[in-house]
Coordinates of C-alpha atoms (C1' of nucleotides) in Angstrom, one line a residue:
Chain G
X881 CA -5.3 16.2 -38.6
X882 CA -8.3 14.4 -39.8
X883 CA -10.7 17.3 -40.1
X884 CA -10.6 20.9 -41.2
X885 CA -12.5 22.4 -38.4
X886 CA -11.1 25.3 -36.4
X887 CA -10.9 24.3 -32.8
X888 CA -8.7 23.8 -29.8
X889 CA -6.7 21.0 -31.3
X890 CA -6.6 17.4 -32.4
X891 CA -9.2 15.0 -31.3
X892 CA -10.6 17.6 -29.1
X893 CA -14.0 16.0 -28.7
X894 CA -12.8 12.7 -27.3
X895 CA -10.0 14.5 -25.4
X896 CA -12.5 16.8 -23.7
X897 CA -14.8 13.9 -22.9
X898 CA -11.8 11.9 -21.4
X899 CA -10.8 14.9 -19.4
X900 CA -14.4 15.3 -18.1
X901 CA -14.5 11.7 -17.0
X902 CA -11.2 12.1 -15.2
X903 CA -12.4 15.1 -13.4
X904 CA -15.6 13.5 -12.3
X905 CA -13.8 10.5 -10.9
X906 CA -11.1 12.6 -9.2
X907 CA -13.8 14.7 -7.5
X908 CA -15.5 11.6 -6.2
X909 CA -12.3 10.0 -5.1
X910 CA -11.5 13.1 -3.2
X911 CA -14.8 12.8 -1.3
X912 CA -14.2 9.2 -0.6
X913 CA -10.7 10.0 0.8
X914 CA -12.2 12.6 3.0
X915 CA -14.7 10.2 4.5
X916 CA -12.0 7.5 4.9
X917 CA -10.1 10.1 6.9
X918 CA -13.1 10.8 9.0
X919 CA -13.4 7.1 9.8
X920 CA -9.8 7.0 10.9
X921 CA -10.4 10.0 13.1
X922 CA -13.3 8.3 14.8
X923 CA -11.2 5.2 15.4
X924 CA -8.5 7.4 16.9
X925 CA -11.0 9.1 19.1
X926 CA -12.3 5.7 20.3
X927 CA -8.7 4.6 21.0
X928 CA -8.1 7.9 22.9
X929 CA -11.1 6.9 25.1
X930 CA -9.5 3.7 26.0
X931 CA -11.1 1.3 23.4
X932 CA -9.1 -1.2 21.5
X933 CA -9.2 -0.2 17.8
X934 CA -8.6 -3.6 16.4
X935 CA -11.3 -5.2 18.5
X936 CA -13.6 -2.3 17.7
X937 CA -13.2 -3.1 14.0
X938 CA -13.9 -6.7 14.6
X939 CA -17.2 -6.1 16.5
X940 CA -18.3 -3.7 13.8
X941 CA -17.8 -6.4 11.3
X942 CA -19.8 -8.8 13.5
X943 CA -22.6 -6.3 13.8
X944 CA -22.9 -6.1 10.1
X945 CA -23.5 -9.8 9.8
X946 CA -27.0 -11.3 10.1
X947 CA -27.6 -13.0 13.4
X948 CA -27.6 -16.6 12.1
X949 CA -24.3 -16.2 10.4
X950 CA -22.8 -14.5 13.4
X951 CA -23.9 -17.2 15.8
X952 CA -22.6 -19.9 13.5
X953 CA -19.3 -18.1 13.2
X954 CA -18.9 -17.6 16.9
X955 CA -19.9 -21.1 17.9
X956 CA -17.7 -22.8 15.2
X957 CA -14.7 -20.7 16.2
X958 CA -15.2 -21.7 19.8
X959 CA -15.5 -25.4 18.8
X960 CA -12.2 -25.3 16.9
X961 CA -10.4 -23.4 19.6
X962 CA -11.3 -26.0 22.1
X963 CA -10.3 -28.8 19.8
X964 CA -6.9 -27.1 19.4
X965 CA -6.5 -26.3 23.1
X966 CA -6.4 -22.6 22.5
X967 CA -9.0 -22.0 25.1
Chain K
X191 CA -20.3 -0.3 38.3
X192 CA -19.9 3.3 39.3
X193 CA -23.5 4.1 40.2
X194 CA -26.5 2.7 42.0
X195 CA -29.2 3.5 39.5
X196 CA -31.4 1.0 38.2
X197 CA -30.8 0.8 34.5
X198 CA -30.4 -1.3 31.4
X199 CA -27.4 -3.2 32.7
X200 CA -23.8 -3.2 34.0
X201 CA -21.2 -0.9 32.5
X202 CA -23.9 1.0 30.7
X203 CA -21.8 4.1 30.3
X204 CA -18.9 2.5 28.5
X205 CA -21.4 0.3 26.7
X206 CA -23.3 3.4 25.4
X207 CA -20.1 5.1 24.4
X208 CA -19.0 2.0 22.5
X209 CA -22.3 1.8 20.8
X210 CA -22.1 5.4 19.8
X211 CA -18.6 4.9 18.2
X212 CA -19.9 1.9 16.3
X213 CA -22.8 3.9 15.0
X214 CA -20.7 6.8 13.9
X215 CA -18.3 4.6 12.1
X216 CA -21.1 2.6 10.5
X217 CA -22.7 5.7 9.2
X218 CA -19.5 7.0 7.6
X219 CA -18.8 3.6 6.1
X220 CA -22.2 3.7 4.5
X221 CA -21.4 7.1 2.9
X222 CA -18.1 5.8 1.7
X223 CA -19.8 2.9 0.1
X224 CA -22.2 5.1 -1.7
X225 CA -19.4 7.2 -3.2
X226 CA -17.5 4.1 -4.2
X227 CA -20.7 3.0 -6.1
X228 CA -20.8 6.4 -7.8
X229 CA -17.2 6.0 -8.9
X230 CA -18.0 2.6 -10.4
X231 CA -20.9 4.1 -12.2
X232 CA -18.7 6.8 -13.8
X233 CA -16.3 4.1 -14.9
X234 CA -19.1 2.2 -16.5
X235 CA -20.3 5.2 -18.3
X236 CA -16.8 5.9 -19.6
X237 CA -16.5 2.3 -20.8
X238 CA -19.9 2.7 -22.4
X239 CA -18.5 5.6 -24.3
X240 CA -15.7 3.6 -25.7
X241 CA -12.9 4.3 -23.2
X242 CA -10.8 1.6 -21.7
X243 CA -11.5 1.4 -18.0
X244 CA -8.2 -0.1 -17.0
X245 CA -6.2 2.5 -18.9
X246 CA -8.4 5.3 -17.6
X247 CA -7.6 4.2 -14.1
X248 CA -3.9 4.3 -14.9
X249 CA -3.9 7.8 -16.4
X250 CA -5.9 9.1 -13.4
X251 CA -3.1 7.7 -11.2
X252 CA -0.6 9.5 -13.4
X253 CA -2.5 12.7 -13.2
X254 CA -2.4 12.5 -9.4
X255 CA 1.4 12.5 -9.4
X256 CA 3.4 15.6 -9.4
X257 CA 5.1 16.4 -12.8
X258 CA 8.6 15.5 -11.8
X259 CA 7.7 12.2 -10.4
X260 CA 5.6 11.4 -13.4
X261 CA 8.2 12.3 -15.9
X262 CA 10.8 10.3 -14.1
X263 CA 8.6 7.3 -13.8
X264 CA 7.7 7.4 -17.5
X265 CA 11.2 7.8 -18.7
X266 CA 12.7 5.2 -16.5
X267 CA 10.0 2.7 -17.5
X268 CA 10.7 3.4 -21.1
X269 CA 14.4 2.9 -20.5
X270 CA 13.9 -0.5 -18.8
X271 CA 11.5 -1.6 -21.4
X272 CA 14.0 -0.9 -24.2
X273 CA 16.7 -2.7 -22.3
X274 CA 14.5 -5.7 -22.0
X275 CA 13.3 -5.6 -25.6
X276 CA 9.7 -5.1 -24.6
X277 CA 9.4 -2.1 -26.9
Chain O
X1184 CA 28.7 2.4 -24.3
X1185 CA 31.7 1.3 -22.4
X1186 CA 33.3 -1.0 -25.0
X1187 CA 33.9 -1.3 -28.7
X1188 CA 32.7 -4.8 -29.2
X1189 CA 30.1 -5.6 -31.7
X1190 CA 27.2 -7.0 -29.8
X1191 CA 23.5 -7.1 -29.4
X1192 CA 23.1 -3.4 -28.7
X1193 CA 23.7 -0.4 -26.5
X1194 CA 24.0 -0.6 -22.7
X1195 CA 24.3 -4.3 -22.9
X1196 CA 25.9 -4.6 -19.5
X1197 CA 23.2 -2.8 -17.5
X1198 CA 20.6 -4.5 -19.8
X1199 CA 21.9 -7.9 -19.0
X1200 CA 22.0 -7.1 -15.3
X1201 CA 18.4 -5.9 -15.4
X1202 CA 17.3 -9.0 -17.3
X1203 CA 19.1 -11.2 -14.7
X1204 CA 17.3 -9.4 -11.8
X1205 CA 13.9 -9.9 -13.6
X1206 CA 14.5 -13.5 -14.1
X1207 CA 15.6 -14.2 -10.5
X1208 CA 12.5 -12.4 -9.3
X1209 CA 10.2 -14.1 -11.7
X1210 CA 11.5 -17.5 -10.7
X1211 CA 10.9 -16.8 -7.0
X1212 CA 7.5 -15.5 -7.8
X1213 CA 6.7 -18.6 -9.6
X1214 CA 7.7 -20.7 -6.6
X1215 CA 5.7 -18.5 -4.3
X1216 CA 2.6 -18.9 -6.5
X1217 CA 3.0 -22.7 -6.4
X1218 CA 3.1 -22.7 -2.7
X1219 CA 0.1 -20.4 -2.5
X1220 CA -1.7 -22.9 -4.7
X1221 CA -0.7 -25.7 -2.4
X1222 CA -2.2 -23.8 0.6
X1223 CA -5.4 -23.3 -1.3
X1224 CA -5.5 -27.0 -2.0
X1225 CA -5.1 -27.9 1.7
X1226 CA -8.0 -25.5 2.5
X1227 CA -10.1 -27.2 -0.1
X1228 CA -9.3 -30.6 1.3
X1229 CA -10.2 -29.4 4.8
X1230 CA -13.5 -28.0 3.6
X1231 CA -14.1 -31.3 1.8
X1232 CA -13.7 -33.0 5.1
X1233 CA -16.4 -30.9 6.6
X1234 CA -14.3 -28.0 8.2
X1235 CA -15.3 -24.4 7.8
X1236 CA -12.5 -22.8 5.8
X1237 CA -13.1 -19.3 7.1
X1238 CA -13.0 -20.4 10.7
X1239 CA -10.0 -22.5 10.0
X1240 CA -8.1 -19.5 8.8
X1241 CA -9.2 -17.6 11.9
X1242 CA -7.9 -20.2 14.3
X1243 CA -4.6 -20.5 12.4
X1244 CA -4.2 -16.8 12.9
X1245 CA -4.9 -17.2 16.6
X1246 CA -2.4 -20.0 16.9
X1247 CA 0.2 -17.7 15.4
X1248 CA -0.2 -15.2 18.2
X1249 CA 1.6 -15.4 21.5
X1250 CA -0.6 -16.5 24.4
X1251 CA -1.0 -13.2 26.1
X1252 CA -2.0 -11.3 23.0
X1253 CA -4.4 -14.0 22.1
X1254 CA -6.0 -14.1 25.6
X1255 CA -6.3 -10.3 25.6
X1256 CA -7.9 -10.3 22.2
X1257 CA -10.4 -13.0 23.0
X1258 CA -11.5 -11.4 26.3
X1259 CA -11.7 -7.9 25.0
X1260 CA -13.8 -9.1 22.0
X1261 CA -16.1 -10.9 24.4
X1262 CA -16.4 -7.8 26.6
X1263 CA -17.4 -5.6 23.6
X1264 CA -19.8 -8.1 22.3
X1265 CA -21.6 -8.3 25.6
X1266 CA -21.7 -4.5 25.8
X1267 CA -23.3 -4.4 22.4
X1268 CA -25.7 -7.2 23.1
X1269 CA -24.2 -9.3 20.3
X1270 CA -24.0 -12.3 22.6
Chain S
X851 CA -19.3 -38.2 25.6
X852 CA -20.6 -40.4 22.9
X853 CA -18.2 -43.3 23.5
X854 CA -16.5 -45.2 26.3
X855 CA -13.1 -45.5 24.9
X856 CA -10.1 -44.5 26.9
X857 CA -8.2 -41.8 25.0
X858 CA -6.9 -38.3 24.9
X859 CA -10.3 -36.7 25.1
X860 CA -13.5 -35.8 23.5
X861 CA -13.8 -35.7 19.7
X862 CA -10.2 -36.7 19.4
X863 CA -10.5 -37.8 15.8
X864 CA -11.8 -34.6 14.4
X865 CA -9.5 -32.7 16.7
X866 CA -6.5 -34.5 15.5
X867 CA -7.6 -34.0 11.9
X868 CA -8.1 -30.3 12.5
X869 CA -4.7 -30.0 14.1
X870 CA -3.1 -31.9 11.2
X871 CA -4.6 -29.4 8.7
X872 CA -3.4 -26.5 10.7
X873 CA 0.1 -27.8 10.8
X874 CA 0.2 -28.5 7.1
X875 CA -1.0 -25.0 6.3
X876 CA 1.4 -23.4 8.8
X877 CA 4.3 -25.3 7.3
X878 CA 3.4 -24.1 3.8
X879 CA 2.9 -20.6 5.0
X880 CA 6.3 -20.6 6.5
X881 CA 7.8 -21.6 3.1
X882 CA 5.8 -18.9 1.4
X883 CA 7.1 -16.3 3.8
X884 CA 10.7 -17.4 3.2
X885 CA 10.3 -17.0 -0.5
X886 CA 8.6 -13.6 -0.1
X887 CA 11.7 -12.6 1.9
X888 CA 14.0 -13.8 -0.8
X889 CA 12.1 -11.7 -3.3
X890 CA 12.4 -8.7 -1.1
X891 CA 16.2 -9.3 -0.9
X892 CA 16.5 -9.5 -4.7
X893 CA 14.7 -6.2 -5.0
X894 CA 17.0 -4.7 -2.4
X895 CA 20.0 -5.9 -4.3
X896 CA 18.7 -4.5 -7.5
X897 CA 18.1 -1.1 -5.8
X898 CA 21.6 -1.3 -4.4
X899 CA 22.8 -1.7 -7.9
X900 CA 21.1 1.5 -9.0
X901 CA 17.9 0.2 -10.3
X902 CA 14.5 1.7 -9.5
X903 CA 12.6 -0.9 -7.5
X904 CA 9.2 0.5 -8.3
X905 CA 9.8 0.6 -12.0
X906 CA 11.4 -2.8 -11.9
X907 CA 8.2 -4.1 -10.5
X908 CA 6.3 -2.5 -13.2
X909 CA 8.3 -3.9 -16.0
X910 CA 8.1 -7.4 -14.5
X911 CA 4.4 -7.1 -14.6
X912 CA 4.6 -6.0 -18.3
X913 CA 6.9 -9.0 -19.0
X914 CA 4.2 -11.3 -17.6
X915 CA 1.6 -10.1 -20.0
X916 CA 1.3 -11.6 -23.5
X917 CA 2.6 -9.4 -26.3
X918 CA -0.8 -8.3 -27.7
X919 CA -2.2 -7.2 -24.4
X920 CA 1.0 -5.4 -23.5
X921 CA 1.1 -3.6 -26.8
X922 CA -2.5 -2.6 -26.6
X923 CA -2.0 -1.4 -23.0
X924 CA 1.0 0.7 -23.9
X925 CA -0.4 2.3 -27.0
X926 CA -3.8 3.1 -25.3
X927 CA -2.0 4.6 -22.3
X928 CA 0.0 6.8 -24.6
X929 CA -3.0 7.9 -26.5
X930 CA -4.8 8.9 -23.3
X931 CA -1.8 10.7 -21.9
X932 CA -1.5 12.8 -25.1
X933 CA -5.2 13.6 -25.0
X934 CA -4.8 14.8 -21.4
X935 CA -1.6 16.7 -22.1
X936 CA 0.4 14.5 -19.7
X937 CA 3.1 13.9 -22.3
Chain Y
dC190 C1' -21.6 -22.9 -10.3
dA191 C1' -16.8 -22.7 -10.3
dC192 C1' -13.2 -19.4 -11.5
dT193 C1' -10.9 -15.5 -12.7
dG194 C1' -10.0 -10.8 -12.2
dG195 C1' -10.5 -6.6 -9.8
dA196 C1' -11.9 -3.6 -5.7
dA197 C1' -11.6 -3.1 -0.8
dA198 C1' -9.8 -4.1 3.7
dA199 C1' -6.1 -5.5 6.7
dT200 C1' -1.6 -6.1 7.8
dG201 C1' 3.1 -5.0 8.0
dC202 C1' 7.0 -2.0 6.9
dC203 C1' 9.6 1.9 6.7
dG204 C1' 10.9 6.6 7.2
dC205 C1' 10.4 10.6 10.1
Chain J
dG96 C1' 6.7 5.5 18.2
dC97 C1' 3.6 6.6 14.9
dG98 C1' 1.6 7.9 10.6
dG99 C1' 1.8 6.9 5.8
dC100 C1' 2.7 3.8 2.2
dA101 C1' 3.0 -0.6 0.0
dT102 C1' 2.0 -5.3 0.0
dT103 C1' -1.0 -8.9 1.0
dT104 C1' -5.2 -10.9 1.6
dT105 C1' -10.0 -11.1 1.3
dC106 C1' -14.2 -10.3 -0.8
dC107 C1' -17.3 -9.9 -4.7
dA108 C1' -18.9 -9.4 -9.3
dG109 C1' -18.8 -10.8 -13.8
dT110 C1' -18.1 -14.7 -16.9
dG111 C1' -17.6 -19.2 -19.1

DNA sequence: CACTGGAAAATGCCGC
DNA sequence: GCGGCATTTTCCAGTG
């Protein structure tokens, strides 16, 4: 070992620091996972109430956009669908 | 529509329910995003302290596995790498 | 090892087989990557001709669906957007 | 309509161009899908011959890296795993 | 400002 | 048939 200190073991400082980082990240990831599960539950509840989960997700994405972007997206999509005879 | 009340519009009940689901999901997604940002910050801090972020992520994934799976994975990987002359 | 021949090393049979599998997969992945690049190029060409790449991708997905699914998706989306005042 | 020509319909030029782009992309995507299926088949064959598919995928990724990156990755991972007592 | 790499989301697949 | 997992795809940030 590269030093003479008593202590818990080799490279203990960096090792402890590494472990601390791992634990902080793991804790946060656990929280994130819990929220992701909550989101899934809400989708399930919505589906259970007769809503279409896939469409629900789409409209939430549309709500997140600013109005101009959303209007452009919708009108261009419409235009292309007509040109292709999809509508 | 199922009632005769004056009101904000047709299908207001289902519309309100839909809006409520959207808002619950949006709120949770906001929380999730905040935690994801925290995770990124911790990674940055670790990198700032000299750790390799990519490797850190890998070892966190290994820590999440149960011991048997991890040992099997590591030893099999080693075996294949030797067979291929990668090591 | 299962024979007495001099040779490149231990476990050469399994090692050769492993290497062969790797090479077959790598070859196919290379082909796949080349086609993915071609697809990107076509999108770029379309954008260069004034089309909106994102919308183009959306309508291609719609074309891939069968008519009933597509009609249901479009009408439900419309319904939800109206209910939310997005349209 | 902005012209008086007989013809298949409004905006037929852009519409035809759009359709042509769609068809080119769809054709390429079909090819890509076929190759992806081939890759899956090879993995299945490898697994049928006793190899571990997940590990196989990992070593293929390692083979794709250049030697210096790979060596650094492997040694750093080892270092961290020891520091964390995973090995 | 295009481009690469990496994170997040969406889709599809498989086992239960 | 459905939930969980893996792959794929999409998005975004960092970088040259």
